[in-house]
mmCIF file of C-alpha atoms in Angstrom:
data_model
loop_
_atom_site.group_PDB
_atom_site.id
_atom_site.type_symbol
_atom_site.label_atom_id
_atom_site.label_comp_id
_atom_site.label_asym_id
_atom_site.label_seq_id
_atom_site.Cartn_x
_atom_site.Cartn_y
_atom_site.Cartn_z
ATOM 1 C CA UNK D 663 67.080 76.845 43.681
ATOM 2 C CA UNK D 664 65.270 80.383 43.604
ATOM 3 C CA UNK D 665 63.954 79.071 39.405
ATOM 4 C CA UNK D 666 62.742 75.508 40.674
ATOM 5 C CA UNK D 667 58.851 75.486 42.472
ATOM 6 C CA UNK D 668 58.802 72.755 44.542
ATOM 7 C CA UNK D 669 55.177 71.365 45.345
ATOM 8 C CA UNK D 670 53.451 69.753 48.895
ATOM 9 C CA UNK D 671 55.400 66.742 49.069
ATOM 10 C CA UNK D 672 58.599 67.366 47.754
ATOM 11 C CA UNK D 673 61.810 65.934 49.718
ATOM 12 C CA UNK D 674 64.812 67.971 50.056
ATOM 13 C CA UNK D 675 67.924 68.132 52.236
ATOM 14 C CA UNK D 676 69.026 70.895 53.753
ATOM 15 C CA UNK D 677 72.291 71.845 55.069
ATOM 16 C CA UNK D 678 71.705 71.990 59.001
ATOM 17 C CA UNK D 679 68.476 70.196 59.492
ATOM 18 C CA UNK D 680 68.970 67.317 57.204
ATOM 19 C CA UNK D 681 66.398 65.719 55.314
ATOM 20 C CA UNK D 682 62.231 67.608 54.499
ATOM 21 C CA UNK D 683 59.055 67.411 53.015
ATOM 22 C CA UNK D 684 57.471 70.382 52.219
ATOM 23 C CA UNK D 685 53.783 70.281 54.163
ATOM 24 C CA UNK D 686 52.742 74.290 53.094
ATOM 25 C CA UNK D 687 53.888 76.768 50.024
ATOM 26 C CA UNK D 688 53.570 80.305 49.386
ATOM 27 C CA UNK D 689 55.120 83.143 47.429
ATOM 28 C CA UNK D 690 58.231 83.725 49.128
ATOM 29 C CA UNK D 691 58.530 80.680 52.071
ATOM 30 C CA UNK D 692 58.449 76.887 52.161
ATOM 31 C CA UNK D 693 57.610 74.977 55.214
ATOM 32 C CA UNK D 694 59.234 72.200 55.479
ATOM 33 C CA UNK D 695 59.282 69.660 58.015
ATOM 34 C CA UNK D 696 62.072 68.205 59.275
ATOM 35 C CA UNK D 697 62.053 64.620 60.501
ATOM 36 C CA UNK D 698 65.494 64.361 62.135
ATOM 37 C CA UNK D 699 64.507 67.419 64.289
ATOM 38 C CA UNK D 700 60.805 66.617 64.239
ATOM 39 C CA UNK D 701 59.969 70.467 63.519
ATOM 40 C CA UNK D 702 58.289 72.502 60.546
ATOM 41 C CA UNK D 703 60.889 75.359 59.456
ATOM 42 C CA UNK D 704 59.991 78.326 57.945
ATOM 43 C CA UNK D 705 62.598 78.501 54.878
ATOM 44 C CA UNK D 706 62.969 81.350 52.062
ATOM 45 C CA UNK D 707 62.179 79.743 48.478
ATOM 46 C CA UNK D 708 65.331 81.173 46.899
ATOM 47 C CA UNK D 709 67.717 79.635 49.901
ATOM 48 C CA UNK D 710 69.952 77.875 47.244
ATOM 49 C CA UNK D 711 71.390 75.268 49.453
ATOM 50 C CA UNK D 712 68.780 72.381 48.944
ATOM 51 C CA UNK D 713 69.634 69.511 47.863
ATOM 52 C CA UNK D 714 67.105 68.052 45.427
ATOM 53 C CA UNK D 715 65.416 64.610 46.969
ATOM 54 C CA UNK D 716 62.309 64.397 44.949
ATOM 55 C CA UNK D 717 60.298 67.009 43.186
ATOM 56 C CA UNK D 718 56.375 67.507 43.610
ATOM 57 C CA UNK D 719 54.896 69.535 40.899
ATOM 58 C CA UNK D 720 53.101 72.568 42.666
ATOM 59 C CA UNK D 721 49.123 72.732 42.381
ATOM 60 C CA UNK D 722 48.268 76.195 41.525
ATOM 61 C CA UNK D 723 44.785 77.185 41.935
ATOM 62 C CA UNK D 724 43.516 80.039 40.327
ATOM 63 C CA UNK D 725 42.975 83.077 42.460
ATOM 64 C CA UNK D 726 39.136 84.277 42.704
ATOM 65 C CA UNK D 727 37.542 87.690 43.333
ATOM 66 C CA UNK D 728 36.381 86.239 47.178
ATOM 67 C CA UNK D 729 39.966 85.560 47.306
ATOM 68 C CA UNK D 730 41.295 88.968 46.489
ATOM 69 C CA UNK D 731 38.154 90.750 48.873
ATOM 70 C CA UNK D 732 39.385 88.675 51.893
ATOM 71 C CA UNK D 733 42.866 89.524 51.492
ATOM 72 C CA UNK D 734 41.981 93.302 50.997
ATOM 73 C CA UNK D 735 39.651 92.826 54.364
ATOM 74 C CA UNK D 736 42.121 91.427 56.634
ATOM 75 C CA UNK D 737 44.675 93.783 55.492
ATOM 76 C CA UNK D 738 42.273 96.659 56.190
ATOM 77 C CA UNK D 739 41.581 95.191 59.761
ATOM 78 C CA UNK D 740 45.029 94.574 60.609
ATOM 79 C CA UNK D 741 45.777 98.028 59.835
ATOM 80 C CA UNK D 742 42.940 99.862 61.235
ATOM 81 C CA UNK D 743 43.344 101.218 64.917
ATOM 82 C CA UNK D 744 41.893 98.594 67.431
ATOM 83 C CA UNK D 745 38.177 99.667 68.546
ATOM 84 C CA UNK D 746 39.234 97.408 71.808
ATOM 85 C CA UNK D 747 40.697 100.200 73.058
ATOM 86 C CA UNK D 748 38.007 102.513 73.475
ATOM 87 C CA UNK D 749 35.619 99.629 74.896
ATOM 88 C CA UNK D 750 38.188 99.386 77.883
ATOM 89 C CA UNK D 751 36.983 100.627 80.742
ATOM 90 C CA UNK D 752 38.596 101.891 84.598
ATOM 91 C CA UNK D 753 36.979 100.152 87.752
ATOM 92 C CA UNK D 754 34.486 102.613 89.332
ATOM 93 C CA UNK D 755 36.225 103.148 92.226
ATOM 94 C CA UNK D 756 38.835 104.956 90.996
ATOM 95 C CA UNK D 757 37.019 107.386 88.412
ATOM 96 C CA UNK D 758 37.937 110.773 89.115
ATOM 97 C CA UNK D 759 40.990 109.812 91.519
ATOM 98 C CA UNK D 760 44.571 110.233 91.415
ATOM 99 C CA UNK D 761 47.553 108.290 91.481
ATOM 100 C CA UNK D 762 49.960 110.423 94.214
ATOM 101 C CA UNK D 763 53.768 109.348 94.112
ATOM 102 C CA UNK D 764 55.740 110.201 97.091
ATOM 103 C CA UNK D 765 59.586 110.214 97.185
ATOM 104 C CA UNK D 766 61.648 109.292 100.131
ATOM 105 C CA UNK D 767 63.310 111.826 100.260
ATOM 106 C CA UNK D 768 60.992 114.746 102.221
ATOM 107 C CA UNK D 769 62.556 117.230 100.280
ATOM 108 C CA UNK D 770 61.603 116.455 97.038
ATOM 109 C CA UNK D 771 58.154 117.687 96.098
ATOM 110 C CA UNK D 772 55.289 114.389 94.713
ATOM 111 C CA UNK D 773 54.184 113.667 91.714
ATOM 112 C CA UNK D 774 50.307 113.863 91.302
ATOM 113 C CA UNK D 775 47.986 112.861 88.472
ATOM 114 C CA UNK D 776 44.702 111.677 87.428
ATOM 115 C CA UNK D 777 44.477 107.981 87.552
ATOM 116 C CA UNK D 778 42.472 108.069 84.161
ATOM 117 C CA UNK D 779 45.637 109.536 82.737
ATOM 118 C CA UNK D 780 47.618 106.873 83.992
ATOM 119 C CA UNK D 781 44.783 104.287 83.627
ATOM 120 C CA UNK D 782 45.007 105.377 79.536
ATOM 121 C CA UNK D 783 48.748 105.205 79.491
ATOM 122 C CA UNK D 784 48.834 101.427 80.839
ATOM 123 C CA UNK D 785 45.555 100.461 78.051
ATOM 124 C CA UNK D 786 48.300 102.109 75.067
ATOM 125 C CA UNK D 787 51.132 99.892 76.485
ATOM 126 C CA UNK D 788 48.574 97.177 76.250
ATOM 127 C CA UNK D 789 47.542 97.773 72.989
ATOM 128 C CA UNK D 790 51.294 98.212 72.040
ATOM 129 C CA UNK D 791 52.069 94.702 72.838
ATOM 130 C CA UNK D 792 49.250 93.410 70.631
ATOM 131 C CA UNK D 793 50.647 95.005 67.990
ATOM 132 C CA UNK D 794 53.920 94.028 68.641
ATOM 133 C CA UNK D 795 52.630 90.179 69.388
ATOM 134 C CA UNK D 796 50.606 90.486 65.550
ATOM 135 C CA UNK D 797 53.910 91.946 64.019
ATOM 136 C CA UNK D 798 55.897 88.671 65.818
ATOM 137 C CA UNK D 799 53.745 85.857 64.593
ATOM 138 C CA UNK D 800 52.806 87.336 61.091
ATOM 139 C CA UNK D 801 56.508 88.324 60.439
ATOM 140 C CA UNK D 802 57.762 86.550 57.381
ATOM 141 C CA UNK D 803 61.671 86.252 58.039
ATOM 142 C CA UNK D 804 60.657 84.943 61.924
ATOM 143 C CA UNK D 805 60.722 80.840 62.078
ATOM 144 C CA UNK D 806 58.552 79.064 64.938
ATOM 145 C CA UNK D 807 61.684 79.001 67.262
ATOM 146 C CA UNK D 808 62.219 82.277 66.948
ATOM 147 C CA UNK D 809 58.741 83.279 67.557
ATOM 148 C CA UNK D 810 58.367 81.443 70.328
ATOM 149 C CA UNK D 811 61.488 82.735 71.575
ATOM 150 C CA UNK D 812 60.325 86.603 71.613
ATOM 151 C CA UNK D 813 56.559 85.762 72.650
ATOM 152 C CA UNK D 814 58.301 84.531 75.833
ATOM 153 C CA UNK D 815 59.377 88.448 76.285
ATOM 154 C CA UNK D 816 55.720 89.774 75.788
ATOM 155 C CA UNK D 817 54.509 87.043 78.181
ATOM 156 C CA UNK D 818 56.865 87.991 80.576
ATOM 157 C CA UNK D 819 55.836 91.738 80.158
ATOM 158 C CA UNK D 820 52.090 90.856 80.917
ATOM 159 C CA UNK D 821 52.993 89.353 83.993
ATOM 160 C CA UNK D 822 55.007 92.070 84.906
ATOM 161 C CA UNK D 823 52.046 94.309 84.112
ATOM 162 C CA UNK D 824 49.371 91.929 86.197
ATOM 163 C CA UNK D 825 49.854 94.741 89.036
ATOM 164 C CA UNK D 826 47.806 96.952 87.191
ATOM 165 C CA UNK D 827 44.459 94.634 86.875
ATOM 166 C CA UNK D 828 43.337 96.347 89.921
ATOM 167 C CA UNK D 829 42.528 99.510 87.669
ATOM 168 C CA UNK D 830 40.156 97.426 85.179
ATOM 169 C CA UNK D 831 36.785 97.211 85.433
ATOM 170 C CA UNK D 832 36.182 93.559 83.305
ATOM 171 C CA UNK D 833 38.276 90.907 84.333
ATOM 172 C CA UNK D 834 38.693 90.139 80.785
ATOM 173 C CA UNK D 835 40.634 93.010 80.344
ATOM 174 C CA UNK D 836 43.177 91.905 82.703
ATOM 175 C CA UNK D 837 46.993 91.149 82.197
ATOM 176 C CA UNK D 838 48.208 88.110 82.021
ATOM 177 C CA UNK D 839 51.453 86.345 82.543
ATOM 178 C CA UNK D 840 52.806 82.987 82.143
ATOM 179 C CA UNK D 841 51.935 81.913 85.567
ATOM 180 C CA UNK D 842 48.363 80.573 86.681
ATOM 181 C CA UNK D 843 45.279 81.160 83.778
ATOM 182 C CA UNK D 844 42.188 82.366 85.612
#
């Protein structure tokens, strides 16, 4: 099927989820949505194992210039280190402290150091989750399930974080989990 462009409104059948429109095209996915499963898959254009309902001829509209400059822009931004990061900023109470770890064991020596160390160390895992989160929904093999199905990990690692929000100076900047929204 990888030769035939199907347009908005085509019907197809598909192997697993039975019989689809197709609500949304681009250059390499369909979505289709599935009535007997009442969900919108994400499928490849070139899976061959359609079945040909009823074809919609696809409405190409020329690309313009604002076009192309948008896409450029939010490829830039996407790419370009997050300026959040430096804007996040350590509750005054701890500025200049330190984070002291002591084992149980009395002979073992503790583990001292600044909390701003620490403090920048918990902001990069932070940060590293966005990215990860961005990479997860704009992914182009992921369908909704599956998304779903690994944001449910990052949501779970906010909450696990949550301990943390004591270091952050705006609220906004807190972690948050699954649980309660505040």
């Amino acid at each position: 099927m990888s030769t035939i462009d199907l347009g908005i409104g085509s019907q197809i059948r598909h192997p697993k989820f039975g019989k689809g429109v197709v609500v949304e095209v681009d250059a390499t996915y369909y979505k289709i949505y599935f009535n007997f499963i009442a969900e919108v898959k994400t499928i490849a254009r070139d899976f061959p194992n359609f079945e040909m309902i009823e074809k919609k001829e696809g409405e190409y509209q020329p690309i313009s210039i604002f076009d192309i400059e948008k896409a450029v822009e939010n490829v830039m931004k996407r790419n370009q280190p997050k300026p959040e990061a430096s804007k996040v900023e350590m509750a005054q109470k701890w500025l200049k402290g330190n984070l002291i770890m002591n084992p149980f064991n009395p002979d073992l020596s503790n583990k001292e150091i600044p909390i701003e160390t620490f403090f920048h160390k918990i902001v990069m895992v932070r940060e590293r989750l966005r990215v990860l989160e961005q990479n997860i929904n704009n992914h182009s093999k992921l369908d909704d399930e599956d998304r779903v199905h690994l944001q449910q990990y990052i949501t779970r690692a906010y909450g696990s974080l949550t301990t943390f929000n004591v270091l952050f100076a705006d609220k906004a900047d807190h972690f948050k989990g699954a649980g309660k929204e505040d």
